[in-house]
Coordinates of C-alpha atoms in Angstrom, one line a residue:
X229 CA 0.0 0.0 0.0
X230 CA 1.3 3.4 -1.0
X231 CA 1.2 6.0 1.9
X232 CA 3.5 8.5 0.2
X233 CA 0.6 10.9 -0.5
X234 CA -0.7 11.0 3.0
X235 CA 0.9 13.1 5.8
X236 CA 2.8 11.2 8.5
X237 CA 0.6 10.2 11.4
X238 CA 0.6 12.8 14.0
X239 CA 2.1 15.4 11.7
X240 CA 0.7 19.0 12.1
X241 CA -1.8 20.0 9.5
X242 CA -1.1 23.5 8.2
X243 CA -1.4 25.7 5.1
X244 CA 1.4 25.4 2.6
X245 CA 2.1 26.4 -1.0
X246 CA 2.4 24.1 -4.1
X247 CA 3.8 26.4 -6.8
X248 CA 1.4 29.4 -7.0
X249 CA -1.4 27.5 -5.2
X250 CA -2.0 28.0 -1.5
X251 CA -3.2 24.8 0.1
X252 CA -5.2 24.9 3.4
X253 CA -6.0 21.4 4.8
X254 CA -9.5 21.4 6.3
X255 CA -9.3 18.3 8.6
X256 CA -6.6 15.9 9.6
X257 CA -7.9 13.1 7.3
X258 CA -9.6 14.7 4.2
X259 CA -10.1 17.9 2.3
X260 CA -8.1 21.0 1.4
X261 CA -9.1 24.5 0.2
X262 CA -7.1 25.9 -2.7
X263 CA -6.6 29.6 -3.4
X264 CA -4.6 31.5 -5.9
X265 CA -5.8 29.3 -8.8
X266 CA -8.5 29.6 -11.5
X267 CA -10.0 26.5 -13.0
X268 CA -10.4 28.1 -16.4
X269 CA -6.6 28.6 -16.5
X270 CA -6.1 25.0 -15.2
X271 CA -8.2 23.7 -18.1
X272 CA -5.6 25.2 -20.5
X273 CA -2.3 24.8 -18.5
X274 CA -0.8 21.3 -18.3
X275 CA 1.5 22.0 -15.3
X276 CA -1.2 23.7 -13.3
X277 CA -3.7 20.9 -14.0
X278 CA -1.1 18.3 -12.9
X279 CA -0.6 20.2 -9.6
X280 CA -4.3 20.0 -8.9
X281 CA -4.5 16.4 -9.9
X282 CA -1.6 15.5 -7.5
X283 CA -3.3 17.5 -4.7
X284 CA -6.6 15.6 -5.4
X285 CA -4.9 12.3 -4.9
X286 CA -3.4 13.5 -1.6
X287 CA -6.5 15.2 -0.1
X288 CA -9.3 13.3 -1.9
X289 CA -11.5 16.4 -2.2
X290 CA -10.5 19.9 -3.1
X291 CA -12.4 23.1 -2.6
X292 CA -12.1 26.5 -4.3
X293 CA -14.1 29.7 -4.0
X294 CA -14.7 32.6 -6.4
X295 CA -14.5 30.4 -9.5
X296 CA -16.4 32.7 -12.0
X297 CA -15.9 30.4 -14.9
X298 CA -18.2 29.5 -17.8
X299 CA -19.9 26.2 -18.3
X300 CA -17.6 25.5 -21.2
X301 CA -14.6 26.1 -18.9
X302 CA -16.2 23.9 -16.2
X303 CA -16.5 21.1 -18.8
X304 CA -13.1 21.6 -20.3
X305 CA -11.4 21.4 -16.8
X306 CA -13.3 18.2 -15.9
X307 CA -12.4 16.6 -19.2
X308 CA -8.7 16.9 -18.4
X309 CA -9.4 14.0 -16.0
X310 CA -11.2 12.0 -18.7
X311 CA -14.4 11.6 -20.7
X312 CA -17.6 12.9 -19.0
X313 CA -20.7 10.7 -18.4
X314 CA -24.4 11.4 -18.6
X315 CA -26.8 10.5 -15.8
X316 CA -29.8 8.4 -16.7
X317 CA -32.1 10.1 -14.1
X318 CA -30.8 13.7 -13.8
X319 CA -29.8 14.3 -17.4
X320 CA -27.4 16.8 -18.8
X321 CA -27.3 20.4 -20.0
X322 CA -28.3 20.2 -23.7
X323 CA -25.5 22.5 -24.8
X324 CA -22.8 20.9 -22.6
X325 CA -23.1 17.1 -22.6
X326 CA -21.9 15.6 -19.3
X327 CA -22.8 18.7 -17.2
X328 CA -25.6 17.6 -14.9
X329 CA -27.9 20.3 -13.6
X330 CA -28.9 19.7 -10.0
X331 CA -31.5 22.4 -9.4
X332 CA -33.6 22.5 -6.3
X333 CA -36.3 25.1 -5.9
X334 CA -39.9 25.3 -4.7
X335 CA -41.2 23.4 -7.7
X336 CA -38.7 20.6 -7.4
X337 CA -40.2 17.1 -6.5
X338 CA -39.7 15.9 -2.9
X339 CA -37.0 13.3 -3.5
X340 CA -34.1 12.3 -1.3
X341 CA -31.5 10.9 -3.6
X342 CA -28.7 13.2 -2.4
X343 CA -29.0 13.2 1.3
X344 CA -27.7 9.7 1.9
X345 CA -24.0 8.8 2.2
X346 CA -23.0 7.4 -1.1
X347 CA -20.3 7.0 -3.8
X348 CA -21.6 8.2 -7.1
X349 CA -23.0 5.6 -9.5
X350 CA -21.5 2.4 -8.1
X351 CA -24.4 0.7 -9.9
X352 CA -22.3 1.1 -13.0
X353 CA -19.7 -1.5 -14.0
X354 CA -17.3 1.4 -14.2
X355 CA -18.3 3.9 -11.5
X356 CA -17.1 7.5 -12.0
X357 CA -13.5 8.4 -11.3
X358 CA -14.6 11.7 -9.8
X359 CA -16.6 14.9 -10.3
X360 CA -16.3 18.7 -10.4
X361 CA -19.3 20.3 -8.8
X362 CA -19.9 24.1 -8.9
X363 CA -22.5 26.1 -6.9
X364 CA -24.5 28.5 -9.1
X365 CA -27.0 29.6 -6.5
X366 CA -27.3 28.6 -2.9
X367 CA -29.2 29.3 0.3
X368 CA -27.8 31.9 2.7
X369 CA -27.3 29.1 5.3
X370 CA -27.7 25.3 4.9
X371 CA -27.2 23.0 2.0
X372 CA -23.7 22.0 3.0
X373 CA -22.1 18.8 1.5
X374 CA -20.1 16.2 3.5
X375 CA -17.3 14.0 2.1
X376 CA -15.8 10.9 3.7
X377 CA -12.4 9.4 3.4
X378 CA -13.1 5.7 2.8
X379 CA -9.5 4.7 2.7
X380 CA -9.2 6.0 6.3
X381 CA -12.5 4.1 7.2
X382 CA -10.9 0.9 5.9
X383 CA -7.6 1.5 7.7
X384 CA -9.4 2.0 11.0
X385 CA -11.5 -1.2 10.9
X386 CA -10.7 -3.8 13.5
X387 CA -8.2 -6.4 12.1
X388 CA -10.7 -9.3 12.4
X389 CA -13.2 -7.4 10.3
X390 CA -10.6 -6.5 7.6
X391 CA -9.7 -10.3 7.5
X392 CA -13.4 -11.3 7.3
X393 CA -14.2 -8.9 4.4
X394 CA -11.1 -9.5 2.3
X395 CA -12.3 -11.2 -0.9
X396 CA -16.0 -10.4 -0.4
X397 CA -18.0 -8.9 -3.3
X398 CA -21.2 -6.8 -3.1
X399 CA -24.0 -6.1 -5.5
X400 CA -24.9 -2.5 -6.3
X401 CA -28.3 -1.5 -7.7
X402 CA -29.8 1.5 -9.4
X403 CA -33.2 -0.2 -9.2
X404 CA -33.2 -0.3 -5.4
X405 CA -32.3 3.4 -5.2
X406 CA -33.3 5.7 -8.0
X407 CA -35.8 3.2 -9.2
X408 CA -37.5 2.5 -5.9
X409 CA -40.0 5.4 -6.3
X410 CA -40.8 4.6 -10.0
X411 CA -43.8 2.6 -11.3
X412 CA -43.0 -1.0 -11.7
X413 CA -42.6 -1.0 -15.5
X414 CA -40.3 2.1 -15.5
X415 CA -38.3 0.5 -12.6
X416 CA -37.8 -2.7 -14.5
X417 CA -36.8 -0.8 -17.7
X418 CA -34.2 1.1 -15.7
X419 CA -32.7 -2.1 -14.3
X420 CA -32.7 -3.6 -17.8
X421 CA -30.7 -0.7 -19.0
X422 CA -28.4 -0.7 -16.0
X423 CA -28.2 -4.3 -14.6
X424 CA -26.8 -4.6 -11.0
X425 CA -23.0 -4.2 -10.9
X426 CA -20.8 -6.4 -8.7
X427 CA -17.7 -4.8 -7.0
X428 CA -15.1 -5.9 -4.4
X429 CA -16.0 -4.8 -0.9
X430 CA -12.4 -3.6 -0.6
X431 CA -11.1 -2.0 -3.8
X432 CA -7.6 -0.8 -4.6
X433 CA -7.0 2.7 -5.7
X434 CA -5.5 2.5 -9.2
X435 CA -3.2 5.4 -8.7
X436 CA -2.2 5.5 -5.0
X437 CA -2.5 1.8 -4.2
X438 CA -4.6 2.5 -1.1
X439 CA -7.2 -0.1 0.0
X440 CA -10.7 1.5 0.2
X441 CA -13.9 0.3 1.9
X442 CA -16.2 0.3 -1.2
X443 CA -19.8 -0.3 0.0
X444 CA -22.3 2.5 0.3
X445 CA -26.1 3.2 0.0
X446 CA -26.2 1.5 -3.5
X447 CA -24.9 -1.8 -2.1
X448 CA -27.8 -4.3 -1.5
X449 CA -26.0 -7.6 -0.5
X450 CA -22.9 -9.6 -0.6
X451 CA -22.8 -12.1 -3.5
X452 CA -20.2 -14.6 -2.0
X453 CA -20.9 -14.5 1.8
X454 CA -22.7 -17.9 1.9
X455 CA -19.7 -20.2 2.5
X456 CA -19.2 -23.0 5.1
X457 CA -16.9 -20.7 7.1
X458 CA -19.5 -17.9 7.4
X459 CA -22.8 -19.9 7.5
X460 CA -23.4 -22.8 9.9
X461 CA -27.0 -23.2 8.9
X462 CA -29.1 -21.7 6.2
X463 CA -30.9 -19.4 8.6
X464 CA -27.6 -17.6 9.3
X465 CA -27.3 -16.5 5.7
X466 CA -29.4 -13.3 5.5
X467 CA -28.9 -11.9 9.1
X468 CA -25.1 -12.5 9.2
X469 CA -24.5 -10.9 5.8
X470 CA -27.0 -8.1 6.4
X471 CA -25.6 -7.1 9.8
X472 CA -22.0 -7.1 8.4
X473 CA -23.0 -5.0 5.4
X474 CA -24.9 -2.5 7.5
X475 CA -21.9 -2.2 9.9
X476 CA -19.6 -1.5 7.0
X477 CA -21.9 1.1 5.4
X478 CA -22.2 2.8 8.7
X479 CA -18.5 3.5 8.9
X480 CA -19.0 6.5 6.6
X481 CA -21.0 8.3 9.4
X482 CA -18.0 8.6 11.6
X483 CA -17.1 12.3 11.9
X484 CA -13.3 11.7 12.2
X485 CA -13.3 10.5 8.5
X486 CA -15.4 13.5 7.3
X487 CA -15.1 17.1 6.0
X488 CA -18.1 19.5 5.7
X489 CA -18.1 22.3 3.1
X490 CA -20.3 25.4 3.2
X491 CA -21.2 26.5 -0.3
X492 CA -21.1 30.0 -1.7
X493 CA -21.9 31.0 -5.3
X494 CA -19.0 30.1 -7.7
X495 CA -17.5 27.7 -5.1
X496 CA -16.3 24.4 -6.5
X497 CA -15.6 20.9 -5.1
X498 CA -13.4 18.4 -7.0
X499 CA -13.5 14.9 -5.5
X500 CA -12.1 11.5 -6.1
X501 CA -15.1 9.2 -6.3
X502 CA -13.0 6.1 -6.0
X503 CA -12.0 6.8 -2.4
X504 CA -14.8 8.9 -0.9
X505 CA -18.5 9.1 -0.1
X506 CA -20.5 12.2 0.1
X507 CA -23.8 13.5 1.5
X508 CA -25.7 16.6 0.4
X509 CA -27.5 18.0 3.4
X510 CA -31.1 19.0 2.5
X511 CA -31.9 21.4 5.3
X512 CA -32.5 24.5 3.3
X513 CA -36.1 24.4 2.1
X514 CA -37.7 26.8 1.0
X515 CA -34.4 28.3 -0.2
X516 CA -33.1 27.6 -3.7
X517 CA -30.0 25.5 -4.4
X518 CA -28.7 25.2 -8.0
X519 CA -25.6 23.1 -8.7
X520 CA -23.9 21.9 -11.8
X521 CA -21.8 18.8 -11.9
X522 CA -19.4 17.2 -14.4
X523 CA -18.9 13.5 -13.6
X524 CA -15.8 11.8 -15.0
X525 CA -15.9 8.2 -16.4
X526 CA -14.0 5.8 -14.3
X527 CA -12.5 2.3 -14.4
X528 CA -13.7 -1.1 -13.2
X529 CA -12.9 -1.5 -9.5
X530 CA -10.4 -4.2 -8.5

């Protein structure tokens, strides 16, 4: 496992500079605020982009304020990481494919897709590598977003649990989440388009080598738990697996692994979807919250 990108345990967390970028760590385990950089410039400057990419691998989520950039610049910056993906439920801006509009106002339906701890689109065979999210308009207070370091969550698991889950795989479902409130025919059509995906419970980050706890709100069950070592009798199958899965999913709720960001117009978050979960706090009604997100196509977890 490669720990070269993480600060030494017990090391002080303080602001520093990387080139022209000021870096302010926000917690001891995840997140840093960058200043002295414009993402429109980073979309056109190879060296500046690589600095940001390196910092993303280190801190897992980066935050910037005062990013008065165009939609085209937003898309161009995100595309430096890779191709952008559409979303089957949220859809994209018609003039900027891959830029998803997450607009919440008084006419928005009462849905709760965002305010659950989750890793984006793990129901895909290749979940997103990450995303670039920009606040267009936000409430004067409320509507924060929380991110969680799932590599830290895995490192802090008891040794016996890490041993128990090594080699386990879990099923991830869009039907059980986005499809749950749909009429039956529409729900079945959604599952036919996006069959359940199967991923390792502990994935390896393809760039840092970190091991990551990779179950979240989209995970419905383990697919290979029912073995002679785990199940004495058939009646143990569902409770034993279910309790373990709920325990693992619950690790994301531990505050020591989290960072919380208060949005302002033109603030941006860039996150590594491979090693984090996030939660959009829906405490701001009847205020308006309008966000735009570019999600980046990822690789198959291993």
